[in-house]
PDB file of C-alpha atoms in Angstrom:
ATOM      1  CA  UNK A   1     -16.847  33.272  -0.214  1.00 39.00           C
ATOM      2  CA  UNK A   2     -18.233  31.744   2.986  1.00 46.00           C
ATOM      3  CA  UNK A   3     -16.049  31.553   6.102  1.00 80.00           C
ATOM      4  CA  UNK A   4     -17.543  28.265   7.272  1.00 93.00           C
ATOM      5  CA  UNK A   5     -15.399  25.173   6.700  1.00 97.00           C
ATOM      6  CA  UNK A   6     -16.117  21.487   6.227  1.00 97.00           C
ATOM      7  CA  UNK A   7     -13.160  19.674   7.785  1.00 98.00           C
ATOM      8  CA  UNK A   8     -12.299  16.143   6.625  1.00 97.00           C
ATOM      9  CA  UNK A   9     -10.676  14.709   9.752  1.00 98.00           C
ATOM     10  CA  UNK A  10      -8.649  11.492   9.831  1.00 97.00           C
ATOM     11  CA  UNK A  11      -8.939   9.422  13.023  1.00 97.00           C
ATOM     12  CA  UNK A  12      -6.908   6.441  14.351  1.00 97.00           C
ATOM     13  CA  UNK A  13      -7.290   3.050  12.688  1.00 96.00           C
ATOM     14  CA  UNK A  14      -6.578   1.281  15.985  1.00 93.00           C
ATOM     15  CA  UNK A  15      -4.039   2.925  18.264  1.00 96.00           C
ATOM     16  CA  UNK A  16      -5.516   6.077  19.826  1.00 95.00           C
ATOM     17  CA  UNK A  17      -1.984   7.436  20.199  1.00 96.00           C
ATOM     18  CA  UNK A  18      -2.053   8.090  16.441  1.00 97.00           C
ATOM     19  CA  UNK A  19      -4.630  10.881  16.823  1.00 97.00           C
ATOM     20  CA  UNK A  20      -2.871  14.076  15.747  1.00 95.00           C
ATOM     21  CA  UNK A  21      -3.194  17.162  17.991  1.00 97.00           C
ATOM     22  CA  UNK A  22      -4.631  19.279  15.162  1.00 97.00           C
ATOM     23  CA  UNK A  23      -7.451  16.776  14.676  1.00 98.00           C
ATOM     24  CA  UNK A  24      -8.375  17.054  18.362  1.00 98.00           C
ATOM     25  CA  UNK A  25      -8.295  20.869  18.178  1.00 97.00           C
ATOM     26  CA  UNK A  26     -10.541  20.943  15.106  1.00 97.00           C
ATOM     27  CA  UNK A  27     -13.058  18.471  16.539  1.00 98.00           C
ATOM     28  CA  UNK A  28     -13.243  20.531  19.739  1.00 97.00           C
ATOM     29  CA  UNK A  29     -13.846  23.748  17.807  1.00 96.00           C
ATOM     30  CA  UNK A  30     -16.546  22.820  15.280  1.00 97.00           C
ATOM     31  CA  UNK A  31     -20.284  23.213  15.828  1.00 97.00           C
ATOM     32  CA  UNK A  32     -21.202  19.755  14.500  1.00 97.00           C
ATOM     33  CA  UNK A  33     -19.485  16.442  13.747  1.00 97.00           C
ATOM     34  CA  UNK A  34     -20.846  14.200  10.990  1.00 96.00           C
ATOM     35  CA  UNK A  35     -19.937  10.590  11.774  1.00 94.00           C
ATOM     36  CA  UNK A  36     -20.340   7.328   9.897  1.00 88.00           C
ATOM     37  CA  UNK A  37     -21.478   5.564  13.101  1.00 90.00           C
ATOM     38  CA  UNK A  38     -22.300   7.926  15.969  1.00 92.00           C
ATOM     39  CA  UNK A  39     -22.164   5.177  18.622  1.00 92.00           C
ATOM     40  CA  UNK A  40     -18.677   4.173  17.522  1.00 91.00           C
ATOM     41  CA  UNK A  41     -17.480   7.770  17.288  1.00 95.00           C
ATOM     42  CA  UNK A  42     -18.816   8.768  20.723  1.00 95.00           C
ATOM     43  CA  UNK A  43     -16.254   6.446  22.327  1.00 94.00           C
ATOM     44  CA  UNK A  44     -13.436   8.126  20.411  1.00 95.00           C
ATOM     45  CA  UNK A  45     -14.674  11.640  21.204  1.00 97.00           C
ATOM     46  CA  UNK A  46     -15.154  10.792  24.872  1.00 96.00           C
ATOM     47  CA  UNK A  47     -11.536   9.613  25.087  1.00 96.00           C
ATOM     48  CA  UNK A  48     -10.362  13.046  23.915  1.00 96.00           C
ATOM     49  CA  UNK A  49     -12.952  14.983  25.972  1.00 96.00           C
ATOM     50  CA  UNK A  50     -14.721  16.280  22.883  1.00 97.00           C
ATOM     51  CA  UNK A  51     -18.328  17.281  23.614  1.00 96.00           C
ATOM     52  CA  UNK A  52     -19.762  18.340  20.254  1.00 97.00           C
ATOM     53  CA  UNK A  53     -23.157  17.334  18.786  1.00 96.00           C
ATOM     54  CA  UNK A  54     -23.087  14.397  16.377  1.00 95.00           C
ATOM     55  CA  UNK A  55     -25.152  13.691  13.290  1.00 93.00           C
ATOM     56  CA  UNK A  56     -24.993  10.381  11.368  1.00 91.00           C
ATOM     57  CA  UNK A  57     -23.651  10.593   7.843  1.00 89.00           C
ATOM     58  CA  UNK A  58     -23.151   7.631   5.506  1.00 77.00           C
ATOM     59  CA  UNK A  59     -23.970   6.589   1.949  1.00 66.00           C
ATOM     60  CA  UNK A  60     -27.613   6.002   2.845  1.00 67.00           C
ATOM     61  CA  UNK A  61     -28.122   9.100   5.015  1.00 64.00           C
ATOM     62  CA  UNK A  62     -31.531  10.706   4.864  1.00 69.00           C
ATOM     63  CA  UNK A  63     -31.723  14.049   3.143  1.00 75.00           C
ATOM     64  CA  UNK A  64     -32.573  15.854   6.391  1.00 77.00           C
ATOM     65  CA  UNK A  65     -29.194  14.825   7.857  1.00 80.00           C
ATOM     66  CA  UNK A  66     -27.391  16.348   4.881  1.00 84.00           C
ATOM     67  CA  UNK A  67     -29.576  19.456   5.142  1.00 87.00           C
ATOM     68  CA  UNK A  68     -28.665  19.781   8.825  1.00 90.00           C
ATOM     69  CA  UNK A  69     -24.976  19.865   7.890  1.00 92.00           C
ATOM     70  CA  UNK A  70     -25.673  22.456   5.190  1.00 93.00           C
ATOM     71  CA  UNK A  71     -27.713  24.628   7.591  1.00 94.00           C
ATOM     72  CA  UNK A  72     -24.766  24.804   9.982  1.00 95.00           C
ATOM     73  CA  UNK A  73     -22.432  25.798   7.160  1.00 95.00           C
ATOM     74  CA  UNK A  74     -24.929  28.391   5.921  1.00 94.00           C
ATOM     75  CA  UNK A  75     -25.065  29.887   9.421  1.00 95.00           C
ATOM     76  CA  UNK A  76     -21.293  30.327   9.369  1.00 95.00           C
ATOM     77  CA  UNK A  77     -20.549  27.312  11.568  1.00 96.00           C
ATOM     78  CA  UNK A  78     -17.806  24.823  10.729  1.00 97.00           C
ATOM     79  CA  UNK A  79     -18.526  21.093  10.530  1.00 97.00           C
ATOM     80  CA  UNK A  80     -16.175  18.093  10.770  1.00 97.00           C
ATOM     81  CA  UNK A  81     -16.611  14.828   8.880  1.00 97.00           C
ATOM     82  CA  UNK A  82     -15.123  11.648  10.373  1.00 96.00           C
ATOM     83  CA  UNK A  83     -15.390   7.961   9.488  1.00 94.00           C
ATOM     84  CA  UNK A  84     -15.261   4.953  11.813  1.00 93.00           C
ATOM     85  CA  UNK A  85     -11.477   4.850  11.393  1.00 94.00           C
ATOM     86  CA  UNK A  86      -8.793   6.338   9.176  1.00 96.00           C
ATOM     87  CA  UNK A  87      -9.191   8.989   6.488  1.00 96.00           C
ATOM     88  CA  UNK A  88     -12.791   9.758   5.437  1.00 95.00           C
ATOM     89  CA  UNK A  89     -13.809   9.028   1.825  1.00 94.00           C
ATOM     90  CA  UNK A  90     -11.106   6.345   1.374  1.00 93.00           C
ATOM     91  CA  UNK A  91     -13.467   3.373   0.832  1.00 88.00           C
ATOM     92  CA  UNK A  92     -15.822   5.244   3.191  1.00 84.00           C
ATOM     93  CA  UNK A  93     -18.817   7.547   2.726  1.00 78.00           C
ATOM     94  CA  UNK A  94     -18.391  11.284   2.298  1.00 84.00           C
ATOM     95  CA  UNK A  95     -18.222  12.028  -1.410  1.00 86.00           C
ATOM     96  CA  UNK A  96     -21.719  13.511  -1.660  1.00 86.00           C
ATOM     97  CA  UNK A  97     -21.409  16.024   1.171  1.00 90.00           C
ATOM     98  CA  UNK A  98     -17.922  17.137   0.083  1.00 93.00           C
ATOM     99  CA  UNK A  99     -19.139  17.640  -3.481  1.00 92.00           C
ATOM    100  CA  UNK A 100     -22.169  19.622  -2.318  1.00 91.00           C
ATOM    101  CA  UNK A 101     -20.128  21.766   0.076  1.00 94.00           C
ATOM    102  CA  UNK A 102     -17.701  22.715  -2.711  1.00 94.00           C
ATOM    103  CA  UNK A 103     -20.537  23.425  -5.135  1.00 94.00           C
ATOM    104  CA  UNK A 104     -22.082  25.815  -2.586  1.00 92.00           C
ATOM    105  CA  UNK A 105     -18.788  27.635  -2.143  1.00 93.00           C
ATOM    106  CA  UNK A 106     -17.804  26.446   1.324  1.00 95.00           C
ATOM    107  CA  UNK A 107     -14.188  25.786   2.204  1.00 96.00           C
ATOM    108  CA  UNK A 108     -13.284  22.085   2.460  1.00 97.00           C
ATOM    109  CA  UNK A 109     -10.098  21.430   4.425  1.00 97.00           C
ATOM    110  CA  UNK A 110      -8.406  18.055   5.078  1.00 97.00           C
ATOM    111  CA  UNK A 111      -6.847  17.248   8.452  1.00 98.00           C
ATOM    112  CA  UNK A 112      -4.376  14.468   7.489  1.00 97.00           C
ATOM    113  CA  UNK A 113      -3.758  11.423   9.624  1.00 97.00           C
ATOM    114  CA  UNK A 114      -3.923   7.615   9.620  1.00 97.00           C
ATOM    115  CA  UNK A 115      -4.890   5.701   6.466  1.00 97.00           C
ATOM    116  CA  UNK A 116      -4.860   1.880   6.447  1.00 97.00           C
ATOM    117  CA  UNK A 117      -3.794   1.422   2.831  1.00 97.00           C
ATOM    118  CA  UNK A 118      -0.825   3.812   3.143  1.00 97.00           C
ATOM    119  CA  UNK A 119       0.294   2.317   6.468  1.00 97.00           C
ATOM    120  CA  UNK A 120       0.060  -1.206   5.027  1.00 98.00           C
ATOM    121  CA  UNK A 121       1.922  -0.358   1.815  1.00 98.00           C
ATOM    122  CA  UNK A 122       4.733   1.439   3.656  1.00 97.00           C
ATOM    123  CA  UNK A 123       5.560  -1.712   5.626  1.00 97.00           C
ATOM    124  CA  UNK A 124       4.806  -4.317   2.944  1.00 97.00           C
ATOM    125  CA  UNK A 125       8.127  -4.478   1.107  1.00 96.00           C
ATOM    126  CA  UNK A 126       6.274  -4.323  -2.233  1.00 96.00           C
ATOM    127  CA  UNK A 127       7.025  -1.600  -4.812  1.00 95.00           C
ATOM    128  CA  UNK A 128       5.447   1.625  -3.551  1.00 95.00           C
ATOM    129  CA  UNK A 129       6.458   4.142  -6.210  1.00 94.00           C
ATOM    130  CA  UNK A 130       3.268   3.399  -8.153  1.00 94.00           C
ATOM    131  CA  UNK A 131       0.184   1.686  -6.762  1.00 97.00           C
ATOM    132  CA  UNK A 132      -3.498   1.200  -7.529  1.00 96.00           C
ATOM    133  CA  UNK A 133      -6.141   1.176  -4.765  1.00 97.00           C
ATOM    134  CA  UNK A 134      -9.167  -0.934  -5.718  1.00 96.00           C
ATOM    135  CA  UNK A 135     -11.110  -0.778  -2.443  1.00 95.00           C
ATOM    136  CA  UNK A 136     -13.356  -3.754  -1.692  1.00 95.00           C
ATOM    137  CA  UNK A 137     -13.792  -6.470  -4.327  1.00 96.00           C
ATOM    138  CA  UNK A 138     -17.363  -7.406  -5.347  1.00 95.00           C
ATOM    139  CA  UNK A 139     -18.981  -9.897  -2.971  1.00 92.00           C
ATOM    140  CA  UNK A 140     -20.341 -12.161  -5.733  1.00 94.00           C
ATOM    141  CA  UNK A 141     -17.822 -14.587  -7.216  1.00 92.00           C
ATOM    142  CA  UNK A 142     -18.529 -13.878 -10.908  1.00 92.00           C
ATOM    143  CA  UNK A 143     -18.163 -10.108 -10.471  1.00 94.00           C
ATOM    144  CA  UNK A 144     -15.078 -10.588  -8.312  1.00 94.00           C
ATOM    145  CA  UNK A 145     -13.351 -12.781 -10.899  1.00 90.00           C
ATOM    146  CA  UNK A 146     -14.288 -10.360 -13.669  1.00 90.00           C
ATOM    147  CA  UNK A 147     -12.726  -7.476 -11.732  1.00 94.00           C
ATOM    148  CA  UNK A 148      -9.549  -9.417 -11.053  1.00 93.00           C
ATOM    149  CA  UNK A 149      -9.277 -10.507 -14.695  1.00 87.00           C
ATOM    150  CA  UNK A 150      -9.466  -6.862 -15.772  1.00 89.00           C
ATOM    151  CA  UNK A 151      -6.458  -6.173 -13.520  1.00 92.00           C
ATOM    152  CA  UNK A 152      -4.338  -9.075 -14.806  1.00 86.00           C
ATOM    153  CA  UNK A 153      -1.897  -6.750 -16.594  1.00 83.00           C
ATOM    154  CA  UNK A 154      -1.907  -3.854 -14.164  1.00 90.00           C
ATOM    155  CA  UNK A 155       1.787  -3.099 -13.521  1.00 89.00           C
ATOM    156  CA  UNK A 156       1.255  -1.067 -10.354  1.00 95.00           C
ATOM    157  CA  UNK A 157       1.102  -2.677  -6.920  1.00 97.00           C
ATOM    158  CA  UNK A 158      -2.559  -3.549  -6.311  1.00 98.00           C
ATOM    159  CA  UNK A 159      -4.178  -2.772  -2.953  1.00 98.00           C
ATOM    160  CA  UNK A 160      -7.526  -4.091  -1.732  1.00 98.00           C
ATOM    161  CA  UNK A 161      -9.571  -3.890   1.455  1.00 97.00           C
ATOM    162  CA  UNK A 162     -11.390  -7.098   2.335  1.00 97.00           C
ATOM    163  CA  UNK A 163     -13.912  -8.277   4.908  1.00 95.00           C
ATOM    164  CA  UNK A 164     -12.691 -11.142   7.147  1.00 96.00           C
ATOM    165  CA  UNK A 165     -15.411 -13.574   6.033  1.00 95.00           C
ATOM    166  CA  UNK A 166     -14.518 -13.021   2.352  1.00 95.00           C
ATOM    167  CA  UNK A 167     -10.720 -13.084   2.694  1.00 97.00           C
ATOM    168  CA  UNK A 168     -10.212 -16.711   1.695  1.00 96.00           C
ATOM    169  CA  UNK A 169     -12.580 -16.490  -1.285  1.00 96.00           C
ATOM    170  CA  UNK A 170     -10.793 -13.358  -2.477  1.00 97.00           C
ATOM    171  CA  UNK A 171      -7.365 -14.996  -2.217  1.00 97.00           C
ATOM    172  CA  UNK A 172      -8.548 -18.111  -4.059  1.00 96.00           C
ATOM    173  CA  UNK A 173      -9.950 -15.947  -6.857  1.00 95.00           C
ATOM    174  CA  UNK A 174      -6.628 -14.070  -7.058  1.00 96.00           C
ATOM    175  CA  UNK A 175      -4.750 -17.365  -7.242  1.00 94.00           C
ATOM    176  CA  UNK A 176      -6.469 -18.227 -10.538  1.00 89.00           C
ATOM    177  CA  UNK A 177      -4.208 -15.792 -12.388  1.00 82.00           C
ATOM    178  CA  UNK A 178      -1.776 -14.556  -9.733  1.00 90.00           C
ATOM    179  CA  UNK A 179      -0.735 -17.803  -8.033  1.00 89.00           C
ATOM    180  CA  UNK A 180       2.993 -17.015  -8.218  1.00 91.00           C
ATOM    181  CA  UNK A 181       2.717 -13.261  -7.615  1.00 93.00           C
ATOM    182  CA  UNK A 182       4.269 -11.857  -4.456  1.00 96.00           C
ATOM    183  CA  UNK A 183       1.615 -10.583  -2.069  1.00 98.00           C
ATOM    184  CA  UNK A 184       1.215  -9.303   1.474  1.00 98.00           C
ATOM    185  CA  UNK A 185      -1.740  -9.416   3.855  1.00 98.00           C
ATOM    186  CA  UNK A 186      -1.758  -6.696   6.530  1.00 98.00           C
ATOM    187  CA  UNK A 187      -4.195  -7.320   9.370  1.00 97.00           C
ATOM    188  CA  UNK A 188      -5.192  -5.258  12.414  1.00 97.00           C
ATOM    189  CA  UNK A 189      -2.675  -2.480  11.665  1.00 97.00           C
ATOM    190  CA  UNK A 190      -1.600  -0.529  14.803  1.00 97.00           C
ATOM    191  CA  UNK A 191      -3.642  -2.866  17.015  1.00 95.00           C
ATOM    192  CA  UNK A 192      -2.525  -5.531  19.496  1.00 94.00           C
ATOM    193  CA  UNK A 193      -2.607  -8.383  16.993  1.00 94.00           C
ATOM    194  CA  UNK A 194      -1.081  -6.556  14.035  1.00 97.00           C
ATOM    195  CA  UNK A 195       0.110  -9.127  11.494  1.00 97.00           C
ATOM    196  CA  UNK A 196       1.899  -8.983   8.133  1.00 98.00           C
ATOM    197  CA  UNK A 197       1.941 -12.175   6.044  1.00 97.00           C
ATOM    198  CA  UNK A 198       4.168 -12.344   2.948  1.00 97.00           C
ATOM    199  CA  UNK A 199       4.467 -14.929   0.182  1.00 97.00           C
ATOM    200  CA  UNK A 200       3.024 -15.839  -3.170  1.00 96.00           C
ATOM    201  CA  UNK A 201      -0.747 -15.633  -3.501  1.00 97.00           C
ATOM    202  CA  UNK A 202      -1.010 -19.439  -3.486  1.00 96.00           C
ATOM    203  CA  UNK A 203       1.135 -19.627  -0.337  1.00 97.00           C
ATOM    204  CA  UNK A 204      -1.097 -17.108   1.393  1.00 97.00           C
ATOM    205  CA  UNK A 205      -4.154 -19.173   0.489  1.00 97.00           C
ATOM    206  CA  UNK A 206      -2.618 -22.137   2.341  1.00 96.00           C
ATOM    207  CA  UNK A 207      -1.662 -20.033   5.373  1.00 96.00           C
ATOM    208  CA  UNK A 208      -5.122 -18.526   5.731  1.00 96.00           C
ATOM    209  CA  UNK A 209      -6.829 -21.902   5.224  1.00 95.00           C
ATOM    210  CA  UNK A 210      -4.793 -23.406   8.049  1.00 94.00           C
ATOM    211  CA  UNK A 211      -5.104 -20.513  10.514  1.00 93.00           C
ATOM    212  CA  UNK A 212      -8.603 -19.193  11.209  1.00 90.00           C
ATOM    213  CA  UNK A 213      -7.143 -16.310  13.232  1.00 91.00           C
ATOM    214  CA  UNK A 214      -5.982 -14.747   9.966  1.00 93.00           C
ATOM    215  CA  UNK A 215      -9.635 -14.341   8.990  1.00 93.00           C
ATOM    216  CA  UNK A 216     -10.339 -11.761  11.692  1.00 93.00           C
ATOM    217  CA  UNK A 217     -10.107  -7.986  11.979  1.00 93.00           C
ATOM    218  CA  UNK A 218      -9.449  -5.242   9.449  1.00 94.00           C
ATOM    219  CA  UNK A 219      -7.580  -6.547   6.387  1.00 97.00           C
ATOM    220  CA  UNK A 220      -5.531  -5.038   3.555  1.00 98.00           C
ATOM    221  CA  UNK A 221      -4.359  -7.249   0.666  1.00 98.00           C
ATOM    222  CA  UNK A 222      -1.472  -6.081  -1.522  1.00 98.00           C
ATOM    223  CA  UNK A 223      -0.321  -7.842  -4.708  1.00 98.00           C
ATOM    224  CA  UNK A 224       2.737  -7.026  -6.791  1.00 96.00           C
ATOM    225  CA  UNK A 225       1.892  -5.723 -10.250  1.00 93.00           C
ATOM    226  CA  UNK A 226       2.360  -7.557 -13.528  1.00 86.00           C
ATOM    227  CA  UNK A 227       5.888  -7.845 -14.875  1.00 77.00           C
ATOM    228  CA  UNK A 228       6.607  -9.653 -18.129  1.00 61.00           C
ATOM    229  CA  UNK A 229       9.784 -11.259 -16.804  1.00 50.00           C
ATOM    230  CA  UNK A 230       9.049 -14.711 -18.179  1.00 47.00           C
ATOM    231  CA  UNK A 231       7.805 -15.977 -21.487  1.00 43.00           C
ATOM    232  CA  UNK A 232       4.136 -16.512 -22.078  1.00 50.00           C
ATOM    233  CA  UNK A 233       3.083 -20.064 -21.379  1.00 56.00           C
ATOM    234  CA  UNK A 234       3.678 -22.154 -24.499  1.00 63.00           C
ATOM    235  CA  UNK A 235       0.926 -24.536 -25.571  1.00 78.00           C
ATOM    236  CA  UNK A 236       0.946 -26.674 -28.675  1.00 81.00           C
ATOM    237  CA  UNK A 237      -1.228 -26.284 -31.760  1.00 83.00           C
ATOM    238  CA  UNK A 238      -3.675 -28.957 -30.639  1.00 87.00           C
ATOM    239  CA  UNK A 239      -4.215 -27.266 -27.275  1.00 89.00           C
ATOM    240  CA  UNK A 240      -4.674 -23.892 -29.013  1.00 89.00           C
ATOM    241  CA  UNK A 241      -7.284 -25.419 -31.307  1.00 91.00           C
ATOM    242  CA  UNK A 242      -9.096 -26.945 -28.330  1.00 93.00           C
ATOM    243  CA  UNK A 243      -9.045 -23.646 -26.438  1.00 92.00           C
ATOM    244  CA  UNK A 244     -10.330 -21.674 -29.434  1.00 92.00           C
ATOM    245  CA  UNK A 245     -13.315 -24.025 -29.751  1.00 94.00           C
ATOM    246  CA  UNK A 246     -14.104 -23.876 -26.026  1.00 94.00           C
ATOM    247  CA  UNK A 247     -13.665 -20.110 -25.782  1.00 93.00           C
ATOM    248  CA  UNK A 248     -16.374 -19.671 -28.396  1.00 93.00           C
ATOM    249  CA  UNK A 249     -18.822 -21.323 -25.982  1.00 93.00           C
ATOM    250  CA  UNK A 250     -17.538 -20.779 -22.445  1.00 93.00           C
ATOM    251  CA  UNK A 251     -15.959 -18.111 -20.203  1.00 91.00           C
ATOM    252  CA  UNK A 252     -12.160 -18.254 -19.923  1.00 90.00           C
ATOM    253  CA  UNK A 253     -12.116 -19.995 -16.540  1.00 89.00           C
ATOM    254  CA  UNK A 254     -14.473 -22.780 -17.681  1.00 92.00           C
ATOM    255  CA  UNK A 255     -12.724 -23.175 -21.027  1.00 92.00           C
ATOM    256  CA  UNK A 256      -9.330 -23.537 -19.339  1.00 91.00           C
ATOM    257  CA  UNK A 257     -10.671 -26.158 -16.918  1.00 92.00           C
ATOM    258  CA  UNK A 258     -12.208 -28.227 -19.721  1.00 94.00           C
ATOM    259  CA  UNK A 259      -9.121 -27.902 -21.918  1.00 92.00           C
ATOM    260  CA  UNK A 260      -6.919 -29.041 -19.041  1.00 91.00           C
ATOM    261  CA  UNK A 261      -8.970 -32.242 -18.755  1.00 92.00           C
ATOM    262  CA  UNK A 262      -8.781 -32.821 -22.513  1.00 93.00           C
ATOM    263  CA  UNK A 263      -5.100 -32.000 -23.090  1.00 90.00           C
ATOM    264  CA  UNK A 264      -3.498 -32.831 -19.744  1.00 88.00           C
ATOM    265  CA  UNK A 265      -1.915 -29.358 -19.602  1.00 88.00           C
ATOM    266  CA  UNK A 266      -2.086 -27.141 -16.545  1.00 85.00           C
ATOM    267  CA  UNK A 267      -5.310 -25.150 -16.202  1.00 87.00           C
ATOM    268  CA  UNK A 268      -3.317 -22.130 -15.033  1.00 81.00           C
ATOM    269  CA  UNK A 269      -1.155 -22.123 -18.182  1.00 82.00           C
ATOM    270  CA  UNK A 270      -4.193 -22.432 -20.434  1.00 88.00           C
ATOM    271  CA  UNK A 271      -5.996 -19.671 -18.536  1.00 85.00           C
ATOM    272  CA  UNK A 272      -2.945 -17.386 -18.776  1.00 81.00           C
ATOM    273  CA  UNK A 273      -2.589 -18.095 -22.499  1.00 84.00           C
ATOM    274  CA  UNK A 274      -6.221 -17.122 -23.071  1.00 85.00           C
ATOM    275  CA  UNK A 275      -5.907 -13.932 -21.023  1.00 80.00           C
ATOM    276  CA  UNK A 276      -2.728 -12.846 -22.846  1.00 75.00           C
ATOM    277  CA  UNK A 277      -4.287 -13.735 -26.203  1.00 72.00           C
ATOM    278  CA  UNK A 278      -7.370 -11.586 -25.495  1.00 69.00           C
ATOM    279  CA  UNK A 279      -5.175  -8.731 -24.233  1.00 58.00           C
ATOM    280  CA  UNK A 280      -3.265  -8.696 -27.488  1.00 48.00           C
ATOM    281  CA  UNK A 281      -6.351  -8.614 -29.689  1.00 48.00           C
TER     282      UNK A 281
END
């Protein structure tokens, strides 16, 4: 068994006071630090007087960067992996090097610390006994709606990271099936403009539309899981017949929109009926 260690070191997500002493000690002691963005990380390391060589490491790292990390480990030197902020590998790069280090027999040791999704959930007021982290939603609308539809009956609290410029689109897509679900947006956690917004998904859409400041910074979206605490939307036989015809030709969203125009019923109720019908098949 090799003595060299690959340390997975969590760093602050905003407030530098959240850097744990053990993380500083480890970063000062290793021979090399692998960082997602070396320019960003140099500012952090300078603040804590850490003068250790840096090598870039991310999902598209060249093989020679990975080999450099492995050469240090092979020589008996320890290496630290850090991301731009928070705990490495949580919606950040790092999986490949950790997997390779373990396969080669090196020790991999986590140095716990800040994590945006855990900090957000702990202060959200949503159920936290069971939760499901989905990372970033797909950027393209069709893929995003498909992902959200697959989560329609997930009973755990759902947690997403989202880019500021896609926040409103993501919320609008969520509102198609989760309009009345309780949700929380956590923004800029531990930073000067930390904000928590609570309400139904549809209410949050309105808030974000009216306040451009809510579309800035680092964002976590949390949505309460599915609970069958009300009866499935009831639609009459004629509406069911109409929906069955349309569903044979169109995706659920399009079929519900067309059926709403034909029957005068709410698109949301027709959409929900179709989703619950497909879930039960």
